[in-house]
CSV table of N, CA and C in Angstrom, one decimal:
chain,number,residue,atom,x,y,z
A,601,MET,N,0.9,-1.2,0.0
A,601,MET,CA,0.1,-0.1,0.1
A,601,MET,C,0.7,1.3,0.0
A,602,LYS,N,0.6,2.2,-0.7
A,602,LYS,CA,1.3,3.4,-0.8
A,602,LYS,C,0.3,4.8,-0.3
A,603,LEU,N,1.2,5.4,0.6
A,603,LEU,CA,0.7,6.6,1.3
A,603,LEU,C,1.3,7.8,0.9
A,604,ASP,N,0.7,8.9,0.5
A,604,ASP,CA,1.4,10.0,0.3
A,604,ASP,C,0.9,11.2,1.1
A,605,LEU,N,1.8,11.6,2.0
A,605,LEU,CA,1.4,12.7,3.0
A,605,LEU,C,2.1,14.2,3.0
A,606,TYR,N,1.2,14.7,3.3
A,606,TYR,CA,1.7,16.4,3.2
A,606,TYR,C,2.2,16.7,4.9
A,607,VAL,N,3.7,16.8,5.1
A,607,VAL,CA,4.1,17.0,6.5
A,607,VAL,C,4.6,18.4,6.4
A,608,SER,N,4.0,19.3,7.1
A,608,SER,CA,4.2,20.7,6.7
A,608,SER,C,5.6,21.2,7.5
A,609,ASP,N,6.2,20.3,8.2
A,609,ASP,CA,7.3,21.0,9.0
A,609,ASP,C,8.9,20.3,8.5
A,610,LEU,N,8.8,19.8,7.4
A,610,LEU,CA,10.0,18.9,7.0
A,610,LEU,C,11.2,20.2,6.6
A,611,ALA,N,12.1,20.3,7.2
A,611,ALA,CA,13.2,21.3,6.6
A,611,ALA,C,14.1,21.0,5.9
A,612,CYS,N,14.7,19.8,6.4
A,612,CYS,CA,16.2,19.3,6.1
A,612,CYS,C,16.1,17.8,6.0
A,613,SER,N,17.2,17.3,5.4
A,613,SER,CA,17.3,16.0,5.5
A,613,SER,C,17.3,15.2,6.7
A,614,ALA,N,17.7,16.0,8.0
A,614,ALA,CA,17.9,15.3,9.4
A,614,ALA,C,16.3,15.0,9.6
A,615,TYR,N,15.6,15.8,9.2
A,615,TYR,CA,14.0,15.8,9.8
A,615,TYR,C,13.5,14.6,8.8
A,616,ILE,N,13.7,14.4,7.6
A,616,ILE,CA,13.3,13.4,6.7
A,616,ILE,C,13.9,12.2,7.3
A,617,GLU,N,14.9,11.9,7.8
A,617,GLU,CA,15.8,10.9,8.7
A,617,GLU,C,15.0,10.7,9.8
A,618,THR,N,14.5,11.4,10.7
A,618,THR,CA,13.8,11.1,11.9
A,618,THR,C,12.5,10.7,11.5
A,619,VAL,N,11.8,11.2,10.3
A,619,VAL,CA,10.6,10.7,10.0
A,619,VAL,C,10.6,9.3,9.3
A,620,THR,N,11.6,8.9,8.7
A,620,THR,CA,12.2,7.6,8.2
A,620,THR,C,12.5,6.7,9.4
A,621,ARG,N,12.8,6.8,10.5
A,621,ARG,CA,13.2,6.0,11.7
A,621,ARG,C,11.8,5.6,12.4
A,622,ALA,N,11.1,6.8,12.2
A,622,ALA,CA,9.8,6.5,13.2
A,622,ALA,C,9.0,5.7,12.2
A,623,VAL,N,8.8,5.8,10.8
A,623,VAL,CA,8.0,4.7,10.0
A,623,VAL,C,8.7,3.5,10.5
A,624,HIS,N,10.0,3.4,10.3
A,624,HIS,CA,10.5,2.0,10.2
A,624,HIS,C,10.4,1.3,11.9
A,625,SER,N,10.2,2.2,12.9
A,625,SER,CA,9.7,1.6,14.0
A,625,SER,C,8.5,0.8,14.0
A,626,VAL,N,7.5,0.9,12.9
A,626,VAL,CA,6.3,0.2,13.0
A,626,VAL,C,6.5,-1.0,11.8
A,627,ASP,N,7.3,-0.4,10.7
A,627,ASP,CA,7.0,-1.2,9.8
A,627,ASP,C,8.7,-1.2,9.1
A,628,ALA,N,9.5,-2.2,9.5
A,628,ALA,CA,10.8,-2.1,9.2
A,628,ALA,C,11.1,-2.2,7.5
A,629,THR,N,10.0,-2.7,6.8
A,629,THR,CA,10.2,-2.8,5.4
A,629,THR,C,9.7,-1.8,4.6
A,630,ALA,N,9.2,-1.1,5.3
A,630,ALA,CA,8.6,0.3,4.5
A,630,ALA,C,9.5,1.0,3.6
A,631,GLN,N,9.5,1.6,2.7
A,631,GLN,CA,10.2,2.3,1.8
A,631,GLN,C,9.5,3.8,1.8
A,632,VAL,N,10.2,4.7,2.4
A,632,VAL,CA,10.1,6.2,2.5
A,632,VAL,C,10.9,6.7,1.4
A,633,ALA,N,10.0,7.8,0.9
A,633,ALA,CA,10.7,8.7,0.0
A,633,ALA,C,10.1,10.1,0.3
A,634,ALA,N,11.1,11.4,0.4
A,634,ALA,CA,10.2,12.4,0.8
A,634,ALA,C,11.3,13.6,0.0
A,635,ASN,N,10.4,14.6,-0.1
A,635,ASN,CA,10.9,15.7,-0.5
A,635,ASN,C,11.2,16.7,0.5
A,636,PRO,N,12.3,17.3,0.6
A,636,PRO,CA,12.4,18.1,1.6
A,636,PRO,C,11.9,19.4,2.2
A,637,GLN,N,10.5,19.3,1.3
A,637,GLN,CA,9.8,20.6,1.3
A,637,GLN,C,8.6,20.4,2.2
A,638,THR,N,7.7,19.1,1.7
A,638,THR,CA,6.5,19.1,2.3
A,638,THR,C,6.2,17.4,2.2
A,639,GLU,N,6.7,16.8,1.3
A,639,GLU,CA,5.8,15.6,0.9
A,639,GLU,C,6.6,14.3,1.0
A,640,VAL,N,5.9,13.3,2.0
A,640,VAL,CA,6.4,12.3,2.4
A,640,VAL,C,5.6,11.0,1.6
A,641,SER,N,6.3,9.9,0.9
A,641,SER,CA,5.7,8.9,0.2
A,641,SER,C,6.2,7.6,0.9
A,642,VAL,N,5.3,6.7,1.4
A,642,VAL,CA,5.3,5.7,2.2
A,642,VAL,C,4.7,4.5,1.5
A,643,VAL,N,5.7,3.5,1.3
A,643,VAL,CA,4.9,2.1,0.7
A,643,VAL,C,5.3,1.1,2.0
A,644,MET,N,4.1,0.8,2.4
A,644,MET,CA,4.2,0.0,3.8
A,644,MET,C,3.1,-1.2,3.9
A,645,ARG,N,3.6,-1.6,4.9
A,645,ARG,CA,2.4,-2.9,5.3
A,645,ARG,C,1.6,-2.8,6.5
A,646,ALA,N,2.4,-1.7,7.4
A,646,ALA,CA,1.5,-1.4,8.4
A,646,ALA,C,0.2,-0.5,7.9
A,647,ALA,N,-0.5,-0.3,9.0
A,647,ALA,CA,-1.9,0.4,8.9
A,647,ALA,C,-1.5,1.6,8.7
A,648,GLU,N,-2.3,2.6,8.1
A,648,GLU,CA,-2.2,4.1,7.8
A,648,GLU,C,-2.2,4.6,9.0
A,649,ALA,N,-3.0,4.5,9.8
A,649,ALA,CA,-3.1,5.1,11.2
A,649,ALA,C,-1.9,4.9,12.1
A,650,ASP,N,-1.4,3.9,12.0
A,650,ASP,CA,0.0,3.8,12.8
A,650,ASP,C,1.0,4.4,12.2
A,651,ILE,N,1.1,4.5,10.8
A,651,ILE,CA,1.9,5.5,10.2
A,651,ILE,C,2.1,6.9,10.7
A,652,LYS,N,0.7,7.3,10.5
A,652,LYS,CA,0.3,8.6,10.7
A,652,LYS,C,0.8,8.9,12.1
A,653,ALA,N,0.6,8.0,13.0
A,653,ALA,CA,0.6,8.3,14.6
A,653,ALA,C,2.3,8.3,15.2
A,654,VAL,N,2.8,7.7,14.4
A,654,VAL,CA,4.4,7.8,14.7
A,654,VAL,C,5.1,8.9,14.1
A,655,ILE,N,4.4,9.4,12.7
A,655,ILE,CA,5.1,10.6,12.5
A,655,ILE,C,4.9,11.7,13.3
A,656,THR,N,3.3,11.7,13.9
A,656,THR,CA,3.1,12.7,14.8
A,656,THR,C,3.7,12.7,15.9
A,657,THR,N,3.9,11.4,16.5
A,657,THR,CA,4.7,11.4,17.6
A,657,THR,C,6.1,11.9,17.7
A,658,ALA,N,6.7,11.8,16.5
A,658,ALA,CA,8.0,12.1,16.4
A,658,ALA,C,8.0,13.8,16.1
A,659,GLY,N,6.9,14.5,16.2
A,659,GLY,CA,7.0,15.8,16.4
A,659,GLY,C,6.6,16.5,15.1
A,660,TYR,N,5.9,15.8,13.9
A,660,TYR,CA,5.6,16.4,12.7
A,660,TYR,C,4.1,16.7,12.7
A,661,THR,N,3.5,17.6,11.9
A,661,THR,CA,2.5,17.7,11.6
A,661,THR,C,2.0,17.3,10.2
A,662,ILE,N,1.0,16.5,10.1
A,662,ILE,CA,0.4,16.0,9.1
A,662,ILE,C,-1.1,16.6,8.4
A,663,ALA,N,-0.7,17.4,7.4
A,663,ALA,CA,-2.1,18.2,6.8
A,663,ALA,C,-2.9,17.6,6.3
């Protein structure tokens, strides 16, 4: 399943790495691609709600 999210506060590659680690905490096989501006795409097996929850818990806002 592919999920495209608008994450409003991604400012640099370090933030993207944090989001990637958060996603991998619930789905180690997820493929995460991100644009340093705002967009995160996740190909995953985990539930969408779980992915969104870990990104939010990591301190990022999903619009």
